[in-house]
CSV table of C-alpha atoms and ligand atoms in Angstrom, one decimal:
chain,number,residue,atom,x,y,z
R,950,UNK,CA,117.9,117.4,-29.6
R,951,UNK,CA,114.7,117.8,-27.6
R,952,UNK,CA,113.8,114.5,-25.5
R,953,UNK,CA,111.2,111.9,-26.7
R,954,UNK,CA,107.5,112.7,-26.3
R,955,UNK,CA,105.5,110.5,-23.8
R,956,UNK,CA,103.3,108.0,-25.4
R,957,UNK,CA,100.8,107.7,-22.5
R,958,UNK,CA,99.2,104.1,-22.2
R,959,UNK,CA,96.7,105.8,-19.9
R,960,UNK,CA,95.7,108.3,-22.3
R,961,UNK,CA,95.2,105.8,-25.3
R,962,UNK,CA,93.8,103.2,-22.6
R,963,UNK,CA,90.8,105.2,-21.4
R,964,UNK,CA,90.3,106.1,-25.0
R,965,UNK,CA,89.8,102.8,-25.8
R,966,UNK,CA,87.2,102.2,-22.9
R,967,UNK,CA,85.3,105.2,-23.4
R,968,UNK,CA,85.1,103.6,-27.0
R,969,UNK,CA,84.4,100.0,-26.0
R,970,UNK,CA,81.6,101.4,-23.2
R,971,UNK,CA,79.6,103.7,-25.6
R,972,UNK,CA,79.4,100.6,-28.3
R,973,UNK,CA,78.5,97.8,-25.3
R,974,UNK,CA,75.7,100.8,-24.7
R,975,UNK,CA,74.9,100.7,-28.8
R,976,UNK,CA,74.3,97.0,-28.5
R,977,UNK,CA,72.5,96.8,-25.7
R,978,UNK,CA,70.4,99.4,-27.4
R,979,UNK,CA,69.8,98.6,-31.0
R,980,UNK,CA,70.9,94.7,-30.5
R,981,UNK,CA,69.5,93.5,-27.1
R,982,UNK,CA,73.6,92.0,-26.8
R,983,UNK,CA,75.3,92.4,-24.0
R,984,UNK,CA,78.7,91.6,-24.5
R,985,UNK,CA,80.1,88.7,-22.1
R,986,UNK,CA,83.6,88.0,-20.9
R,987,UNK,CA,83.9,84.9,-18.7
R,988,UNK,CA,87.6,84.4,-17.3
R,989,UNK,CA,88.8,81.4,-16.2
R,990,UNK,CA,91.7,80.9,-14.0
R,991,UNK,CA,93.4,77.9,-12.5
R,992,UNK,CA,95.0,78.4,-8.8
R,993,UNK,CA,96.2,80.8,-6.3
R,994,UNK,CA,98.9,82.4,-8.6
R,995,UNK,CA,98.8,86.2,-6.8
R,996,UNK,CA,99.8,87.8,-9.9
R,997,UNK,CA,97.2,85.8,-11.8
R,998,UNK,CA,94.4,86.9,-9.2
R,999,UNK,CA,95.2,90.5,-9.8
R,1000,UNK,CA,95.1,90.3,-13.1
R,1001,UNK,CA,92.1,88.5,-13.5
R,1002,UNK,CA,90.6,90.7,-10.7
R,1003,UNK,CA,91.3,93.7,-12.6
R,1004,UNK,CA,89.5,92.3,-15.8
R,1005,UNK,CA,86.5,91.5,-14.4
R,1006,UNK,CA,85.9,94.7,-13.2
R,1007,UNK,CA,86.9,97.1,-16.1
R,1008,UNK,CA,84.2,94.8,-18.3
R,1009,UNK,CA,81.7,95.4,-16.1
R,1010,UNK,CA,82.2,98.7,-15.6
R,1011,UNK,CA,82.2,98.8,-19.6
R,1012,UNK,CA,78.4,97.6,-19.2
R,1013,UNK,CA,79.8,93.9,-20.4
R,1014,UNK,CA,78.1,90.4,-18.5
R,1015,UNK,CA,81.1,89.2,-16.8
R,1016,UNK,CA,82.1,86.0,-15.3
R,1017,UNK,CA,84.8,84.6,-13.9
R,1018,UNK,CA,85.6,80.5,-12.8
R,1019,UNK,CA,88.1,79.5,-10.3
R,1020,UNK,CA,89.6,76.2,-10.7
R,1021,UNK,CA,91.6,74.4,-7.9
R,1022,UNK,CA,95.1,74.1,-8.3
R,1023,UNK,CA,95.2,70.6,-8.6
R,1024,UNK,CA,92.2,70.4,-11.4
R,1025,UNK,CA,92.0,67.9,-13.8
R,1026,UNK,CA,92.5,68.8,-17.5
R,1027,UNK,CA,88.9,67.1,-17.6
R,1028,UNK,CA,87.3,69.3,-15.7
R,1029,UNK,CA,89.2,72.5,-17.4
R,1030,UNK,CA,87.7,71.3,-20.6
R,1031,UNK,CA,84.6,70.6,-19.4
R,1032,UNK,CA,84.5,74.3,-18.2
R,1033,UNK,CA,85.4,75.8,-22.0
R,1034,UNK,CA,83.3,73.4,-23.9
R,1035,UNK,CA,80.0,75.2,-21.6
R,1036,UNK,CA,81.5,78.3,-21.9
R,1037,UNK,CA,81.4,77.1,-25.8
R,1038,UNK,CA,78.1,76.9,-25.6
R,1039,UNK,CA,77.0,79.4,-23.4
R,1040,UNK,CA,75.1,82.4,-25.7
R,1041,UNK,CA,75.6,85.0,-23.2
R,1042,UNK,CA,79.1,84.2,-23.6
R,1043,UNK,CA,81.0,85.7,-26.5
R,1044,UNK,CA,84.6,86.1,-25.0
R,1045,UNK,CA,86.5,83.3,-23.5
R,1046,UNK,CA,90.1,84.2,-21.5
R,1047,UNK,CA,92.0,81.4,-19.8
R,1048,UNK,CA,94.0,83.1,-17.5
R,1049,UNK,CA,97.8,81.9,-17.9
R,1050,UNK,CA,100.2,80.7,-16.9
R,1051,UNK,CA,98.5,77.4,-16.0
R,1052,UNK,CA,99.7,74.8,-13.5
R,1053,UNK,CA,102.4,72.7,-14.6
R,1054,UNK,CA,100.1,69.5,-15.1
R,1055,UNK,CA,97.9,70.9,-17.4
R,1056,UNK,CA,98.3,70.9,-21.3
R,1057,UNK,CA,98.4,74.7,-22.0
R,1058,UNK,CA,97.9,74.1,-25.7
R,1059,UNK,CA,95.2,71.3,-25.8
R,1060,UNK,CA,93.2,73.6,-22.8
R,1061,UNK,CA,93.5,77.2,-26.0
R,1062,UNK,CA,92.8,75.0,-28.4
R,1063,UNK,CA,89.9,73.7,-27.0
R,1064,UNK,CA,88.0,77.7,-27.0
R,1065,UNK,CA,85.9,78.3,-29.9
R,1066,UNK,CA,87.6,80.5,-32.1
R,1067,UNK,CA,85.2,82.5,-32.6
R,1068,UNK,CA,85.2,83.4,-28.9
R,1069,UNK,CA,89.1,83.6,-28.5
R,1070,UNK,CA,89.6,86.7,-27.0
R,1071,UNK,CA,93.3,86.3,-26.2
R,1072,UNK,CA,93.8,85.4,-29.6
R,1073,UNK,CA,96.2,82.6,-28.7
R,1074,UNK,CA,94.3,79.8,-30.7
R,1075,UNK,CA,96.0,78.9,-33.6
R,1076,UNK,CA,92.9,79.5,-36.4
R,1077,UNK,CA,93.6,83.0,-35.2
R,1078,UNK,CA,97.3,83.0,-35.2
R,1079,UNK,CA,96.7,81.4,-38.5
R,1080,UNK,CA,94.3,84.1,-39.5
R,1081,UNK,CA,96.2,86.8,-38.9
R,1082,UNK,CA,99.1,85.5,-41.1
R,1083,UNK,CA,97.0,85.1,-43.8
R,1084,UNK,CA,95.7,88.8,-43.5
R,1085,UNK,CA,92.4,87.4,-42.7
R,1086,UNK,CA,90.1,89.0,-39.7
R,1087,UNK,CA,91.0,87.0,-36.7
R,1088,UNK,CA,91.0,88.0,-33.1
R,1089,UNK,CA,94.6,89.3,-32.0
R,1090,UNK,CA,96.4,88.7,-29.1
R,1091,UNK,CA,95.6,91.9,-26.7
R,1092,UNK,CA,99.1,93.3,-26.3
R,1093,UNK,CA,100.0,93.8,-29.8
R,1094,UNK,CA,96.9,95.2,-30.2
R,1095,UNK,CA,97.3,97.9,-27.8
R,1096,UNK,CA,101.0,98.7,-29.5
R,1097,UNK,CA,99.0,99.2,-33.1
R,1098,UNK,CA,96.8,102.1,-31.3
R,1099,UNK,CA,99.4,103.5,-29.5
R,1100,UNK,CA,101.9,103.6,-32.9
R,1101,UNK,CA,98.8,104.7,-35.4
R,1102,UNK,CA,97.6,107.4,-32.8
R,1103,UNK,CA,101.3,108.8,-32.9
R,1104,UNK,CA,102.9,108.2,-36.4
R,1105,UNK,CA,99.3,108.3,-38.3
R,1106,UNK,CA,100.1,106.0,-41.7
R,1107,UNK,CA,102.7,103.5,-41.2
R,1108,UNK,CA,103.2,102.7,-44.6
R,1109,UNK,CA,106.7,102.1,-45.5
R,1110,UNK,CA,108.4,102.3,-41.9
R,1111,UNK,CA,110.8,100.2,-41.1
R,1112,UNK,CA,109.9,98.2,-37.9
R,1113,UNK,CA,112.0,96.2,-35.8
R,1114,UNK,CA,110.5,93.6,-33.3
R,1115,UNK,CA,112.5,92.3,-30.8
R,1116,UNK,CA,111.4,88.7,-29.6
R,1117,UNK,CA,109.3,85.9,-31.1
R,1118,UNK,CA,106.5,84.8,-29.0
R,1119,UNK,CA,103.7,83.7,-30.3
R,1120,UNK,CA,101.9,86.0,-27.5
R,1121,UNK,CA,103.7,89.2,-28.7
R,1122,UNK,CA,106.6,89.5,-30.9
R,1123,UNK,CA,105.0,87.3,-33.7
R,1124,UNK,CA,101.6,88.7,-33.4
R,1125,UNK,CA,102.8,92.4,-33.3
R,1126,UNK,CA,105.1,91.5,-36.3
R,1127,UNK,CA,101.9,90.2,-38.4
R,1128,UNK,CA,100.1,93.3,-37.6
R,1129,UNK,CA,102.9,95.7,-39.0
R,1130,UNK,CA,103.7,93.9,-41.6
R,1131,UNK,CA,99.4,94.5,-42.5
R,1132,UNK,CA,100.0,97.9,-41.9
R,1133,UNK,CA,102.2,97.8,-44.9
R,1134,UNK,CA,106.1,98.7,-42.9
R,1135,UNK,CA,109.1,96.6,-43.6
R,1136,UNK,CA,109.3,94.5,-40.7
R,1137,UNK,CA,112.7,92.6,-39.3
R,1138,UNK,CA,111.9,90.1,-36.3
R,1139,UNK,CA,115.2,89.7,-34.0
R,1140,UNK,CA,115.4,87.2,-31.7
R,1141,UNK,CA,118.5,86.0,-29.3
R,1142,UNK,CA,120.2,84.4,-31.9
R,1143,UNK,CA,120.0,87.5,-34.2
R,1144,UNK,CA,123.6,88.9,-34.7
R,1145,UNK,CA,124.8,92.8,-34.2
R,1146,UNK,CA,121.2,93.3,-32.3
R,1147,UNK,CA,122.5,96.7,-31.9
R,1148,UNK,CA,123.2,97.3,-35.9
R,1149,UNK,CA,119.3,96.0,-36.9
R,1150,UNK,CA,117.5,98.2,-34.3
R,1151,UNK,CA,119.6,101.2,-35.4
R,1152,UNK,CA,117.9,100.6,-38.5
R,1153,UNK,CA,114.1,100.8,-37.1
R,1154,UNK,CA,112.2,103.7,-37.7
R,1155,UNK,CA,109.6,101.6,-34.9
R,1156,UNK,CA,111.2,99.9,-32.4
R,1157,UNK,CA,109.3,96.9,-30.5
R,1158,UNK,CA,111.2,95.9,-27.4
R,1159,UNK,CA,109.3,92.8,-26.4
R,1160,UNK,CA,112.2,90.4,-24.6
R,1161,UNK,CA,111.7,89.8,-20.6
R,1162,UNK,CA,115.3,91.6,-19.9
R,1163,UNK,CA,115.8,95.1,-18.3
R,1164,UNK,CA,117.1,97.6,-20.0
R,1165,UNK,CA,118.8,95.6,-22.1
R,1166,UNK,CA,118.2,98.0,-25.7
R,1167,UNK,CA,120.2,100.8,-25.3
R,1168,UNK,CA,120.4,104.4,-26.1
R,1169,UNK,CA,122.6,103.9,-29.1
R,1170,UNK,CA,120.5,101.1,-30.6
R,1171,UNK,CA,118.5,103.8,-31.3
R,1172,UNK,CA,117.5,105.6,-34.5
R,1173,UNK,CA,117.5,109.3,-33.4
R,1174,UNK,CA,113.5,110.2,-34.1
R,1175,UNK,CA,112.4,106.3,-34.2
R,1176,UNK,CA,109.1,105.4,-32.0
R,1177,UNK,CA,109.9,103.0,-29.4
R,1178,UNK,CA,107.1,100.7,-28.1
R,1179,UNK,CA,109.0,99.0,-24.8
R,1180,UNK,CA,106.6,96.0,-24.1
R,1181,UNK,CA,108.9,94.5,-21.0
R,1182,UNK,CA,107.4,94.2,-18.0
R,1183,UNK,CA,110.5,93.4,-15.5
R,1184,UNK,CA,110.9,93.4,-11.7
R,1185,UNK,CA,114.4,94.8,-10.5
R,1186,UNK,CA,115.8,96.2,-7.5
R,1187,UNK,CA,115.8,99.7,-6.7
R,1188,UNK,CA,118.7,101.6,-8.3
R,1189,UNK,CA,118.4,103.3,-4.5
R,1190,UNK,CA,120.8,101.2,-2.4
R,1191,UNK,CA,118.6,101.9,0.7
R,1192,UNK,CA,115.8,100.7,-1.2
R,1193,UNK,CA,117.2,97.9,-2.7
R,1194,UNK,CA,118.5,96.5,1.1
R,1195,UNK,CA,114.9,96.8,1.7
R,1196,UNK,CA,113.8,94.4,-0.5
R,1197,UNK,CA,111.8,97.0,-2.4
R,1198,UNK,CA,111.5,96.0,-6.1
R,1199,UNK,CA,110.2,98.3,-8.8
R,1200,UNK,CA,109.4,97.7,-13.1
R,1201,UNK,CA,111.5,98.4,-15.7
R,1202,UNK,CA,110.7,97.9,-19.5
R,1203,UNK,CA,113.1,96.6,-22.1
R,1204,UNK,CA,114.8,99.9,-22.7
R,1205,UNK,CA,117.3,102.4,-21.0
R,1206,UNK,CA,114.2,104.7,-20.8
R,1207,UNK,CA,116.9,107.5,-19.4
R,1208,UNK,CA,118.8,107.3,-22.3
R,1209,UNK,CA,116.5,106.2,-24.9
R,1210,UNK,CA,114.7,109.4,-24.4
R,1211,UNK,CA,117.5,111.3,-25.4
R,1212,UNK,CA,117.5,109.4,-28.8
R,1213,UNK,CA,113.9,108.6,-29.7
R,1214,UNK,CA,111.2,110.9,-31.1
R,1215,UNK,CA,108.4,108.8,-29.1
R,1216,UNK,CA,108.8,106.5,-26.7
R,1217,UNK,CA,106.4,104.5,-24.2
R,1218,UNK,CA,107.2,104.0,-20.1
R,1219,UNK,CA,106.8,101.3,-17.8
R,1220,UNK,CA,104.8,101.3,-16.1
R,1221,UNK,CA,102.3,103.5,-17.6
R,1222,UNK,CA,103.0,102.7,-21.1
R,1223,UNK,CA,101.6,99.2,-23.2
R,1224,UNK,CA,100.5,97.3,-20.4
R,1225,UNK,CA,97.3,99.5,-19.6
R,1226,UNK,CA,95.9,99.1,-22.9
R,1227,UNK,CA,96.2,94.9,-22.8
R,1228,UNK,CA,92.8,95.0,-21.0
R,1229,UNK,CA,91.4,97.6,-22.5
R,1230,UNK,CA,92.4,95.7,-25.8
R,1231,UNK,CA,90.6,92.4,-24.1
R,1232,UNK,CA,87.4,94.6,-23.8
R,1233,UNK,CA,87.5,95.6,-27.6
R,1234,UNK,CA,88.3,92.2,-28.5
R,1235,UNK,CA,85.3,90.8,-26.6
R,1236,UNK,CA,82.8,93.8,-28.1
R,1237,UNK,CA,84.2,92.5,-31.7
R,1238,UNK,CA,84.0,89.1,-30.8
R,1239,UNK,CA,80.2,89.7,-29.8
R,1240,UNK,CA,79.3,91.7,-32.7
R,1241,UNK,CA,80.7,88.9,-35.4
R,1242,UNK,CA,78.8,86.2,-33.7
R,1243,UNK,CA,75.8,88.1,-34.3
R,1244,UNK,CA,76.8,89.3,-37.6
R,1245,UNK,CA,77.0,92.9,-36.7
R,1246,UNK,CA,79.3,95.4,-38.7
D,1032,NDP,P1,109.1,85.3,-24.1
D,1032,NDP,O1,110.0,84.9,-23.0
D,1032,NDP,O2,108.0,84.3,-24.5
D,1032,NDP,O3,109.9,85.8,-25.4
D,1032,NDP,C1,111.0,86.6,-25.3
D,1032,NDP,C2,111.6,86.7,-26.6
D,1032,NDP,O4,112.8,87.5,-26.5
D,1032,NDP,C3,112.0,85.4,-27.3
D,1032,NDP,O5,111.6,85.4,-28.6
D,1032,NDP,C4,113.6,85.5,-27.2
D,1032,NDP,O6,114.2,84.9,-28.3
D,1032,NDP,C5,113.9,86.9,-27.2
D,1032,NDP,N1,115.1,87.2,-26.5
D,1032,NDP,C6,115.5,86.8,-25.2
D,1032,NDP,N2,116.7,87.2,-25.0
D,1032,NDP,C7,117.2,87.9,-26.0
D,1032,NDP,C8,118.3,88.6,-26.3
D,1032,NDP,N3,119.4,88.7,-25.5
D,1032,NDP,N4,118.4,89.3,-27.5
D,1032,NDP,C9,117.4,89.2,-28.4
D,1032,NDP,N5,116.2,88.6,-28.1
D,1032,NDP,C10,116.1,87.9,-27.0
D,1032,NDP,O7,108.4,86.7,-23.5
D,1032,NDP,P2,107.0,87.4,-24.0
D,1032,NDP,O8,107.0,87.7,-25.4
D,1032,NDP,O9,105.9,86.7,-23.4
D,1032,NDP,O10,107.2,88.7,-23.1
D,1032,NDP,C11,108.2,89.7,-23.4
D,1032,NDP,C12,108.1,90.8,-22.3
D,1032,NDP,O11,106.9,91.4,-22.4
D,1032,NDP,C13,108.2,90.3,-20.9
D,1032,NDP,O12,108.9,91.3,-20.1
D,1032,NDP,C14,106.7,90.2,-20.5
D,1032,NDP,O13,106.6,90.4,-19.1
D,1032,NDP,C15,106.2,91.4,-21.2
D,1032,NDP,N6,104.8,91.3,-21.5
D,1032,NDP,C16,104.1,92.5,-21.3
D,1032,NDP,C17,102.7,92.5,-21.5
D,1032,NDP,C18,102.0,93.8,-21.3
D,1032,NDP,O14,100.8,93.8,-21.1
D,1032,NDP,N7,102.7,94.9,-21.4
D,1032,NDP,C19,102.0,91.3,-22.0
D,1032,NDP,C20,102.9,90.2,-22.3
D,1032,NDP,C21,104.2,90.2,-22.0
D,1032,NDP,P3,114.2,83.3,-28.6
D,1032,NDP,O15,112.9,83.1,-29.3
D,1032,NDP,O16,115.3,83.1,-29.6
D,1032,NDP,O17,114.4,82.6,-27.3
């Protein structure tokens, strides 16, 4: 059997880009918008400064107004809600993003709850969360957004697949389950208490590895043909034993990639795979987010 093809995150990432920059252009044009992402992030976290770094400058080099708001470490809850409810506010604003995790102290659900719906670009508030269970339009968490592209651009209509998500978070596995489930597949969410793991993703004609453990799927949890979408983002050592008495630490997804290509008809890397289109997803949600506020088609 020939190996899996390559679903390329960069590929489908600067698609979505080129896409987001021409309609910024549009509305700037036609609308006199320009689409606005402020960021917000709380502390020195390094991966959270990279992150946020990064954001900033694909919207503006979308055409977007971007903005982003460094909080101390040590901020007050106050002063974090103070920030949003302005942002709230602010009409050149149309996309809020808090940055997260936060700092231990503060109340990570009253601080998302506090952004306007309407301008929830992470799609972590719970209207939207709500929203999207009801099959209503509601802005979706990034992530599982960018898994939707990558599986539609590959498999085309996904009516009647059976998909298998595995994990439950309200940031990924639940949000990515809602959207298959609107794109009309048979979904089965697993979790760690789900029993013969191996036995229900054999069934999946769309796999959705989203856990936080390496490798743990296997190549023989595999359907043969089945799309696998490996959301995992995990540090490990270097399988090189040089390397790894170096200290040098590389990312792994999920899934055996080695093996699970042998199975799989499609399958996504890491790194290269889902995580390059969460930002481009944050751009698209921030261009719809704009265009709804304004009552734009
Ligand atoms: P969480 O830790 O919030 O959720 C992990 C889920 O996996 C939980 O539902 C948990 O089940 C389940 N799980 C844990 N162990 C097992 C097991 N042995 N068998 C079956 N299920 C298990 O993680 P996230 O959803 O936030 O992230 C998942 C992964 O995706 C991480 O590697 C993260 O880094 C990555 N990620 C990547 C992004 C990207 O841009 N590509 C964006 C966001 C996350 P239970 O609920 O029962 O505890």
């Amino acid at each position: 059997m020939p190996q899996a093809q390559i679903i390329d995150g960069k590929i489908y990432s600067e698609r979505v880009r080129a896409e987001v920059a021409q309609e910024v252009a549009r509305l700037r044009r036609d609308h006199e918008i320009q689409p606005g992402l402020a960021v917000i992030v709380v502390g020195d976290d390094p991966a959270s400064q990279v992150y946020v770094k990064s954001k900033g400058e694909q919207s503006l080099a979308a055409g977007m107004h971007s903005v982003t708001h460094r909080l101390p470490a040590d901020a007050h809850i106050d002063e974090l809600l103070l920030l949003i409810a302005g942002l709230n506010e602010d009409a050149r604003i149309h996309g809020i993003l808090l940055q997260l995790p936060l700092p231990g102290h503060l109340d990570q659900r009253a601080a998302l709850g506090a952004i306007s719906p309407d301008k929830d670009v992470d799609g972590l508030h719970v209207v939207n969360a709500g929203r999207l269970a009801n099959g209503e339009p509601a802005l979706t968490p990034c992530t599982p957004l960018g898994c939707m592209i990558m599986l539609r651009e590959t498999l085309g209509d996904l009516t009647g697949k059976s998909a298998v998500v595995v994990g439950r978070s309200v940031l990924v596995g639940r949000p990515v389950a809602q959207l298959l489930l609107q794109a009309d597949c048979t979904v089965t969410i697993a979790h760690s208490r789900t029993k013969n793991l191996a036995e229900v993703c054999r069934q999946a004609d769309i796999l959705v590895a989203a856990v936080g453990r390496p490798r743990m799927i296997q190549g023989d949890w595999i359907k043969p043909g089945a799309a696998v979408i490996d959301v995992g983002i995990n540090r490990v050592p270097f399988d090189n034993p040089e390397k790894a008495a170096a200290g040098k630490t590389k990312l792994v997804g999920d899934v055996a990639f080695k093996e699970a290509r042998e199975v799989a008809g499609w399958i996504t890397p890491v790194p290269g795979g889902v995580g390059l289109m969460t930002v481009a997803c944050l751009l698209q949600n921030t261009v719809t987010a704009a265009k709804r506020q304004n009552g734009i088609d």
